[in-house]
Protein backbone atom coordinates (compact mmCIF):
# COMPACT_ATOMS: atom_id res chain seq x y z
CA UNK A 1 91.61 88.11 -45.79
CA UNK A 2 91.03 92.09 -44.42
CA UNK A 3 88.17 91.93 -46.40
CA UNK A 4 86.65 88.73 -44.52
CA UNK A 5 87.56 89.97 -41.29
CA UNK A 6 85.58 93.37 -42.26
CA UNK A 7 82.34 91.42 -43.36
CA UNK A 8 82.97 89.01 -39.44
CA UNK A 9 82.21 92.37 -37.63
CA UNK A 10 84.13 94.46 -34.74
CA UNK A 11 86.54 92.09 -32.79
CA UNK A 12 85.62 90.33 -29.35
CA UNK A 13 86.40 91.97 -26.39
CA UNK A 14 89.37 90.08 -24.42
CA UNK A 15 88.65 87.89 -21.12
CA UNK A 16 90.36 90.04 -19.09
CA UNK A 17 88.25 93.36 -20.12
CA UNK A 18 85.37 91.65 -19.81
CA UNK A 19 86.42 90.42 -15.67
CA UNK A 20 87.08 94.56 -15.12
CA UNK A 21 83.75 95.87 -16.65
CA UNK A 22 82.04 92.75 -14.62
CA UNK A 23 83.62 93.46 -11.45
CA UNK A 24 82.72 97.54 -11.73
CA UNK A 25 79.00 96.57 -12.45
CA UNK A 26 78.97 94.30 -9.43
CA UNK A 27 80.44 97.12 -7.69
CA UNK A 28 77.90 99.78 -8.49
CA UNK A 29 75.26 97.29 -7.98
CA UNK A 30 76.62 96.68 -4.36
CA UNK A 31 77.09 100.54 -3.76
CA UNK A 32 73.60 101.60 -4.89
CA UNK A 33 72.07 98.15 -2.89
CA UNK A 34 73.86 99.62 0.26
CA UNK A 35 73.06 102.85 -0.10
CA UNK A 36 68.95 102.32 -0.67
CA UNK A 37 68.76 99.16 1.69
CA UNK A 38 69.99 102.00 4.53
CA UNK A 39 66.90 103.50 5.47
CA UNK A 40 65.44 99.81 6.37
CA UNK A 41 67.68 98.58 8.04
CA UNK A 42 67.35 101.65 10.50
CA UNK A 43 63.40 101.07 10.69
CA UNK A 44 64.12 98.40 13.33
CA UNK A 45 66.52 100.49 15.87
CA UNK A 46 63.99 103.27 15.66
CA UNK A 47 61.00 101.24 16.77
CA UNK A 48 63.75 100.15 19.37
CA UNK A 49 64.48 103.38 20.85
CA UNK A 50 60.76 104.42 20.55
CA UNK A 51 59.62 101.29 22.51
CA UNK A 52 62.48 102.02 24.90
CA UNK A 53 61.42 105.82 25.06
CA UNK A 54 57.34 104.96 25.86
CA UNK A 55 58.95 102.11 28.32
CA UNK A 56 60.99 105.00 30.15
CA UNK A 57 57.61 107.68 30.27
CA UNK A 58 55.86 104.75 32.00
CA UNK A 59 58.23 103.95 34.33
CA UNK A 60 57.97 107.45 35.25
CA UNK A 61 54.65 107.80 35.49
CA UNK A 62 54.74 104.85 38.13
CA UNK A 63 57.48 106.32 39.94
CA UNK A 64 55.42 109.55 40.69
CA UNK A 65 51.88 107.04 41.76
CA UNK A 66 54.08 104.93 44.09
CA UNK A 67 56.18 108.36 45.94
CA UNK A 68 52.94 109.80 46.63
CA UNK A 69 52.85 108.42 50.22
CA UNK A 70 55.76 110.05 50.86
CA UNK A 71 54.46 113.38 50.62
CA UNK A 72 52.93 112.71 54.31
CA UNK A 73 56.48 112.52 55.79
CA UNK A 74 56.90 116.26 56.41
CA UNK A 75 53.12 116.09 58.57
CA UNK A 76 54.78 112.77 60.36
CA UNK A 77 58.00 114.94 60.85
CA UNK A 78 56.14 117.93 62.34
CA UNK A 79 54.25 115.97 64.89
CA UNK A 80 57.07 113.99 65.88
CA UNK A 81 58.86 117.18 66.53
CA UNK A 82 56.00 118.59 68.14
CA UNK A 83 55.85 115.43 70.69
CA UNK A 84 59.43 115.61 71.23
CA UNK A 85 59.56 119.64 72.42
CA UNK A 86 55.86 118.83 74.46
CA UNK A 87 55.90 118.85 78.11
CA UNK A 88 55.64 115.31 79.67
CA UNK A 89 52.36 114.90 82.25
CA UNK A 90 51.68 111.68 84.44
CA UNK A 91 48.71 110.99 86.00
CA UNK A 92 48.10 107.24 87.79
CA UNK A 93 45.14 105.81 89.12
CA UNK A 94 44.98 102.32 91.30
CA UNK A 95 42.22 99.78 91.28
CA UNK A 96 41.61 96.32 93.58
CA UNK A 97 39.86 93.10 92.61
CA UNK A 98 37.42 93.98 95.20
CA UNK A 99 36.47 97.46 93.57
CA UNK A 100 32.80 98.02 93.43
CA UNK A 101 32.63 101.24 91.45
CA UNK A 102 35.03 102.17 88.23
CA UNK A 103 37.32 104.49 88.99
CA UNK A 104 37.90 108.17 87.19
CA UNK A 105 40.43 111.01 87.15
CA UNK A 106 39.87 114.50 85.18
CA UNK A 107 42.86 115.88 83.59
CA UNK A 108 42.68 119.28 82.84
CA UNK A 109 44.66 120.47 79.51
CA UNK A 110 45.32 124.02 78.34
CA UNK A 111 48.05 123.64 76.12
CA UNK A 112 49.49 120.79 73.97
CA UNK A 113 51.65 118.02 75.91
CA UNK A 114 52.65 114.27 76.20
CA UNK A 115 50.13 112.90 78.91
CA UNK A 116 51.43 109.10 80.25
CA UNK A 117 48.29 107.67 82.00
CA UNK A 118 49.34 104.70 84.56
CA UNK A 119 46.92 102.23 86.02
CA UNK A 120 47.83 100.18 88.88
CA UNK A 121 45.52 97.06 89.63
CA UNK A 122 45.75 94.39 92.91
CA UNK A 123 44.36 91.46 92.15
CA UNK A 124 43.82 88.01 94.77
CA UNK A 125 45.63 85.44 92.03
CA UNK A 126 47.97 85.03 88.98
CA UNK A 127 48.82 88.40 87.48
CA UNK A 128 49.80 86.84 84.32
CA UNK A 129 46.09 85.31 84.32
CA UNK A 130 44.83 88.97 83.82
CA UNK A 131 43.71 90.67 80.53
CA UNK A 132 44.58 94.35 79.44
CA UNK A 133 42.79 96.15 77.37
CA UNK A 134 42.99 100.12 76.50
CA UNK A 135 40.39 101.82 74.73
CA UNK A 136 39.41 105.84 73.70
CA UNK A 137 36.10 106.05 74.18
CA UNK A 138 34.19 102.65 72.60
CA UNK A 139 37.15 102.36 70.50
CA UNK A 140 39.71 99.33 71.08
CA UNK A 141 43.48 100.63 71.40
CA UNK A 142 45.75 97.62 69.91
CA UNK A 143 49.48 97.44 70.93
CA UNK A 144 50.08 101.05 71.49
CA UNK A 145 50.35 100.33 75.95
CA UNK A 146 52.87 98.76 78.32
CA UNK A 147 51.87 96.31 81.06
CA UNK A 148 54.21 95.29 83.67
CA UNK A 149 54.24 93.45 87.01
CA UNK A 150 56.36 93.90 90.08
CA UNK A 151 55.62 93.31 93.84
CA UNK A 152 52.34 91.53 93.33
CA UNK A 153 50.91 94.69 91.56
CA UNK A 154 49.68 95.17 87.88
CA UNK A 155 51.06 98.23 86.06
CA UNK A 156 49.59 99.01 82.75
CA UNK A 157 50.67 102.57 81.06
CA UNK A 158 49.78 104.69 77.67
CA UNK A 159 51.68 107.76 76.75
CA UNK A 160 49.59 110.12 74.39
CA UNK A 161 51.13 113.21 72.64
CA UNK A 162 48.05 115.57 72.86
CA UNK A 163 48.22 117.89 69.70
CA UNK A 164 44.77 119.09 69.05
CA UNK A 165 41.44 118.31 70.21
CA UNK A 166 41.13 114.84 68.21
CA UNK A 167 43.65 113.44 71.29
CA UNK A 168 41.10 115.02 73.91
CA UNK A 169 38.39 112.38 75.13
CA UNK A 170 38.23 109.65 77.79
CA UNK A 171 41.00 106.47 77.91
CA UNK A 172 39.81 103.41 79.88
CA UNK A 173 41.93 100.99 81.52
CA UNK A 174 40.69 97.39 81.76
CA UNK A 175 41.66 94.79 83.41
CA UNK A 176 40.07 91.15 83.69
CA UNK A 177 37.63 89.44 81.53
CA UNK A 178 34.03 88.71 82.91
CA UNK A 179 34.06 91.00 85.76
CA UNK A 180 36.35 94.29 84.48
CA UNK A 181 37.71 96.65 86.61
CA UNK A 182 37.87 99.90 84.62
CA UNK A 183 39.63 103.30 85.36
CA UNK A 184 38.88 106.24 83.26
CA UNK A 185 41.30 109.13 82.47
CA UNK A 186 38.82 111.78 80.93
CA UNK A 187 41.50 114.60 79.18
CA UNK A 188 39.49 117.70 79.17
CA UNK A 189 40.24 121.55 78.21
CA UNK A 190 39.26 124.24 81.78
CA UNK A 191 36.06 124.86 82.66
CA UNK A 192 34.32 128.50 82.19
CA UNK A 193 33.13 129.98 85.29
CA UNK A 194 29.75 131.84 85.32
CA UNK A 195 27.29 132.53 87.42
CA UNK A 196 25.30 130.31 89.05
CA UNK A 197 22.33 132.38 90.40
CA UNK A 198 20.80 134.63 88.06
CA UNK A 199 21.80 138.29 87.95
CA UNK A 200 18.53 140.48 88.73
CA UNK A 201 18.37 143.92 87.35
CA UNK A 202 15.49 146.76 86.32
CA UNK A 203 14.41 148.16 82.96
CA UNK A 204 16.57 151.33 81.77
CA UNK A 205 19.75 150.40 84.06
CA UNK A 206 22.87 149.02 83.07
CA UNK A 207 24.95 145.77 84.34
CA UNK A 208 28.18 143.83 83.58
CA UNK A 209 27.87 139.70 83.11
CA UNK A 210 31.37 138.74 83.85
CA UNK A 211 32.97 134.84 83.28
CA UNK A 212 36.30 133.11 84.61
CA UNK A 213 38.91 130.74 83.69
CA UNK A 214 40.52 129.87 86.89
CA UNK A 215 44.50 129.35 86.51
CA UNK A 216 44.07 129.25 82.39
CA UNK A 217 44.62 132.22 79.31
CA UNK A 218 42.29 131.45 76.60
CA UNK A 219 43.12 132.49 73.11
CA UNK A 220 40.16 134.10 72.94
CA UNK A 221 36.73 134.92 74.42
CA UNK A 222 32.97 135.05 72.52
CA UNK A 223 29.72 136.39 73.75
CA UNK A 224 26.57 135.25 72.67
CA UNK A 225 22.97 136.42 73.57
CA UNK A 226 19.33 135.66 73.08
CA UNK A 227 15.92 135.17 74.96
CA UNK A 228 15.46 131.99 72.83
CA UNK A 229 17.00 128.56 71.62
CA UNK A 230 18.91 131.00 68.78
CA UNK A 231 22.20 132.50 70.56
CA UNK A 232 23.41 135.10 68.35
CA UNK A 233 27.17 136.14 68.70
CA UNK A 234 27.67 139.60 70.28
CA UNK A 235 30.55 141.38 68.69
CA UNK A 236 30.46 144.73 66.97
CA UNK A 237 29.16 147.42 69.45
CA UNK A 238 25.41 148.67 68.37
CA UNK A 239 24.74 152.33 69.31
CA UNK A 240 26.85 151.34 72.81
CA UNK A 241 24.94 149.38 73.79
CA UNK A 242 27.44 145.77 74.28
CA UNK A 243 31.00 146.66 76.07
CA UNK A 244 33.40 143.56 76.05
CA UNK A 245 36.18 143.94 77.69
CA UNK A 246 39.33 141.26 78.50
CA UNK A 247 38.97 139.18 74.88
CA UNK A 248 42.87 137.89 76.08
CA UNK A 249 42.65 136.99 79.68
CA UNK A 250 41.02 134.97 82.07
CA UNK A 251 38.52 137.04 82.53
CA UNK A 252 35.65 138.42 79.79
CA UNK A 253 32.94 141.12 80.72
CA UNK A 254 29.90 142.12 78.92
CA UNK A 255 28.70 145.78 79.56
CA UNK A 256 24.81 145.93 79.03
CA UNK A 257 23.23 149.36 79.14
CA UNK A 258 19.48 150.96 78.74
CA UNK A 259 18.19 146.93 79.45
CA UNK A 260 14.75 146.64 77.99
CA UNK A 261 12.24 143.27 78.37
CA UNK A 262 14.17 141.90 75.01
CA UNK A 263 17.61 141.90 77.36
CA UNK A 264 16.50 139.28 79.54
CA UNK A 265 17.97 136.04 79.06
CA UNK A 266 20.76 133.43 79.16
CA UNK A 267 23.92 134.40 78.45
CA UNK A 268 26.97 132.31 76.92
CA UNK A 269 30.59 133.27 77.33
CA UNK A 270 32.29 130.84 75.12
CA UNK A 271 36.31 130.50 75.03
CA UNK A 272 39.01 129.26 72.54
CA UNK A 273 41.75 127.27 73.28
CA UNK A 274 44.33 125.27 71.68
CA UNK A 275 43.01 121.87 72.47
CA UNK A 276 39.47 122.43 72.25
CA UNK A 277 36.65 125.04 73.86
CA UNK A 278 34.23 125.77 76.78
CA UNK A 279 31.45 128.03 77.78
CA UNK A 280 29.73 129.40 80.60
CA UNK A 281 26.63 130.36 81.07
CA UNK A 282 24.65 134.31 83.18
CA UNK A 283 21.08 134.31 83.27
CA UNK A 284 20.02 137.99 83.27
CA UNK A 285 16.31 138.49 84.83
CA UNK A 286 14.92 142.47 83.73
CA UNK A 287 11.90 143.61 86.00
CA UNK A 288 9.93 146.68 85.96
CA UNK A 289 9.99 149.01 88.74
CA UNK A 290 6.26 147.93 89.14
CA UNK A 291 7.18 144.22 90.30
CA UNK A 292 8.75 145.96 93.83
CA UNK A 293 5.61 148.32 94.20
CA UNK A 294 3.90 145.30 93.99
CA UNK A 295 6.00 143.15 96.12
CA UNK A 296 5.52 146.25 98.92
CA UNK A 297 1.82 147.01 98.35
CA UNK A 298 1.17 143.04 98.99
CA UNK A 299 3.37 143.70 101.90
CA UNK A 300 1.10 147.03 103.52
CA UNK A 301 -2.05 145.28 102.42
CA UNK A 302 -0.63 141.88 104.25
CA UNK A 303 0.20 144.71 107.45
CA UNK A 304 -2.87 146.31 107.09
CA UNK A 305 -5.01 143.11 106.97
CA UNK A 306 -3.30 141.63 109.97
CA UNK A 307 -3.56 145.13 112.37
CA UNK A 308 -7.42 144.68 111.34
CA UNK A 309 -7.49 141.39 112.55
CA UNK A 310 -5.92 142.35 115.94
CA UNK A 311 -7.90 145.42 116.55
CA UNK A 312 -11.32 143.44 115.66
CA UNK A 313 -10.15 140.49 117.71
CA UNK A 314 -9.68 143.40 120.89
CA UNK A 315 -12.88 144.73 120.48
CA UNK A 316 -14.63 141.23 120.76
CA UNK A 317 -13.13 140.31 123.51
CA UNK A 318 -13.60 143.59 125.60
CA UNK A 319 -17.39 143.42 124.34
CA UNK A 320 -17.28 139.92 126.09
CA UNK A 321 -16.18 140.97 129.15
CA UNK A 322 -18.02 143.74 129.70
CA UNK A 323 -21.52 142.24 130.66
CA UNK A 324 -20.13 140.03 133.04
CA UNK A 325 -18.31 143.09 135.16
CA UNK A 326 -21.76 144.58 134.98
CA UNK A 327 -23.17 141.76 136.85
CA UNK A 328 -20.16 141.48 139.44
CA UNK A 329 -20.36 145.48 140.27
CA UNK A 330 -24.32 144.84 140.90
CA UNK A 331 -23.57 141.85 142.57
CA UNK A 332 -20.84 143.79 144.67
CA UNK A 333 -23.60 146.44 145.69
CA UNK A 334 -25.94 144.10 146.82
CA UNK A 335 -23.68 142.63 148.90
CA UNK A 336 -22.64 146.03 149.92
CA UNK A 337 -26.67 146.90 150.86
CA UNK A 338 -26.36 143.50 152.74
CA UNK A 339 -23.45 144.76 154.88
CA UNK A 340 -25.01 147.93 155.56
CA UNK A 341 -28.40 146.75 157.23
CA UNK A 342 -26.71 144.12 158.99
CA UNK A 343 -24.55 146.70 160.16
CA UNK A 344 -27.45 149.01 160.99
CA UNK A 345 -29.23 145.73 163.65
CA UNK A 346 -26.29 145.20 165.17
CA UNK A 347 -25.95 148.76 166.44
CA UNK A 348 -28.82 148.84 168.38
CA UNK A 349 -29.15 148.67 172.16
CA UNK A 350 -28.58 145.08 173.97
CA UNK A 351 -31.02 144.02 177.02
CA UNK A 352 -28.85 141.69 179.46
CA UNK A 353 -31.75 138.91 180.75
CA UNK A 354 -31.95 138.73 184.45
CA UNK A 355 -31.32 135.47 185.88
């Protein structure tokens, strides 16, 4: 019996051996499936967190396109703070229905300030039947004025905060539709004060062209010369020739010396200011010595030519006269003879007639 159980072969493993080694298999099959199926499962959160990532740069890069307006606030904030600390100016003009000619006012601005411009119109009917309109220049102002109405009287106003020169210009007041009345403010910087007749001098002398701002400082004063269309700016002294004096006041002065033919010209004396600029204007006229001799000669020869005509005149007349006292002395000597002989008959002796 061994020896048929040797020639069967090596005894079959029991049921329960067979479970253990099945279950350890399955076992290392699961570990090893977990542990290589790892890296995939992990592909989709990474494309996750990219897409999330390249989502999150974009929204970024939109954030910084859209707060780019914003970077104007601090300009906004500075002008608003400039209006607020700026002076406050009012200047009114009034207008009638019956107004044949517009009406304007000149406002004179040195410095930055808030200007309110009123304009008071009387019309004949229904004030709320009248159009306002505001405009700078030809340009149409929208919304930015008041209009009011008390006592039968029109009141339109429009405050401007006058920075720099692009707030300088003329602002109209209309009111009405076919037949406007109009009144103008015109906002202007001061006006340079030159010389209105021109400043005469002679060659090799020296002379001082002098311009004024009346009531006004301007920030500061140019000179510019030339006998042609070209005005060149006068600035750096040549051989001493240009003096300015008073760049920072109200009053500039421009020293000319040894003044040749090429001096003679018009002058501008141009000023700075915060709001804007203005100029003046000196004519300089040079003459030679010459042009008085020549001026006085004219004069003697003019003297001369006249004494001439006097003494000539004198002469003529006593030639005229002479020939006829000629014939009134012979004519007085005849009657003279005349006298005498009649004289000389009636001396001799009278005969009385006897009766």
């Amino acid at each position: 019996m061994r020896a048929l159980q040797g020639l069967r072969g090596p005894r079959a493993p029991s049921l329960p051996l067979l479970l253990l080694c099945f279950l350890a298999a399955l076992r290392r099959s699961l570990e090893h499936g977990l542990s290589t199926a790892a890296p995939f499962k992990s592909l989709p959160v990474q494309e996750e967190m990219m897409t999330k990532y390249s989502n999150l740069s974009l929204e970024s890069h939109n954030i910084s396109v859209t707060a780019a307006p914003f970077t104007s606030l601090p300009v906004q904030e500075e002008m608003m703070t400039k209006s607020s600390n700026l002076s406050l100016e009012s200047h009114s003009i009034s207008m009638t229905e019956h107004s044949n000619m517009p009406v304007e006012k000149n406002i004179t601005l040195e410095r930055p300030s808030n200007v309110e411009l009123i304009c008071q119109f009387t019309p004949s009917g229904d004030l709320n039947s009248v159009n306002v309109t505001w405009k700078k220049g030809d340009k149409l102002l929208e919304g930015n004025y008041l209009v009011n109405a008390t006592g039968g009287i029109l009141y339109t106003q429009h405050r401007v905060a006058v920075i720099n020169s692009k707030q300088m210009g003329s602002y109209s007041c209309f009111f009405g539709e076919k037949k406007q009345q109009r009144g103008t403010f015109n906002l202007k910087v001061p006006e340079i004060n030159g010389q209105n007749k021109p400043l005469i001098t002679y060659l090799g002398d020296s002379v001082v062209l002098t311009c004024k701002c009346q009531d006004c400082l301007p920030l500061n004063w140019t000179w510019y010369g030339g006998n042609g269309s070209v005005q060149v700016p006068i600035g750096v002294p040549v051989n001493d020739k240009y003096v300015i004096s008073g760049k920072h006041a109200n009053e500039t002065r421009l020293k000319i010396t040894q003044l040749s033919e090429d001096d003679q010209g018009t002058y501008l004396c141009h000023a700075i200011f915060e709001l804007g600029e203005s100029e003046g204007h000196v004519k300089l006229v040079v003459l030679s010595y010459l042009v008085p001799l020549k001026v006085f000669c004219a004069i003697a020869a003019e003297v001369v030519l006249l004494v001439a005509a006097i003494l000539l005149f004198e002469m003529y007349t006593q030639k005229k006269k002479k020939p006829s006292d000629d014939g009134k002395e012979f004519e007085q000597g005849e009657q003279l003879k005349l006298d005498d002989s009649n004289g000389i008959e009636n001396s001799g002796p009278r005969h009385r007639k006897n009766p």
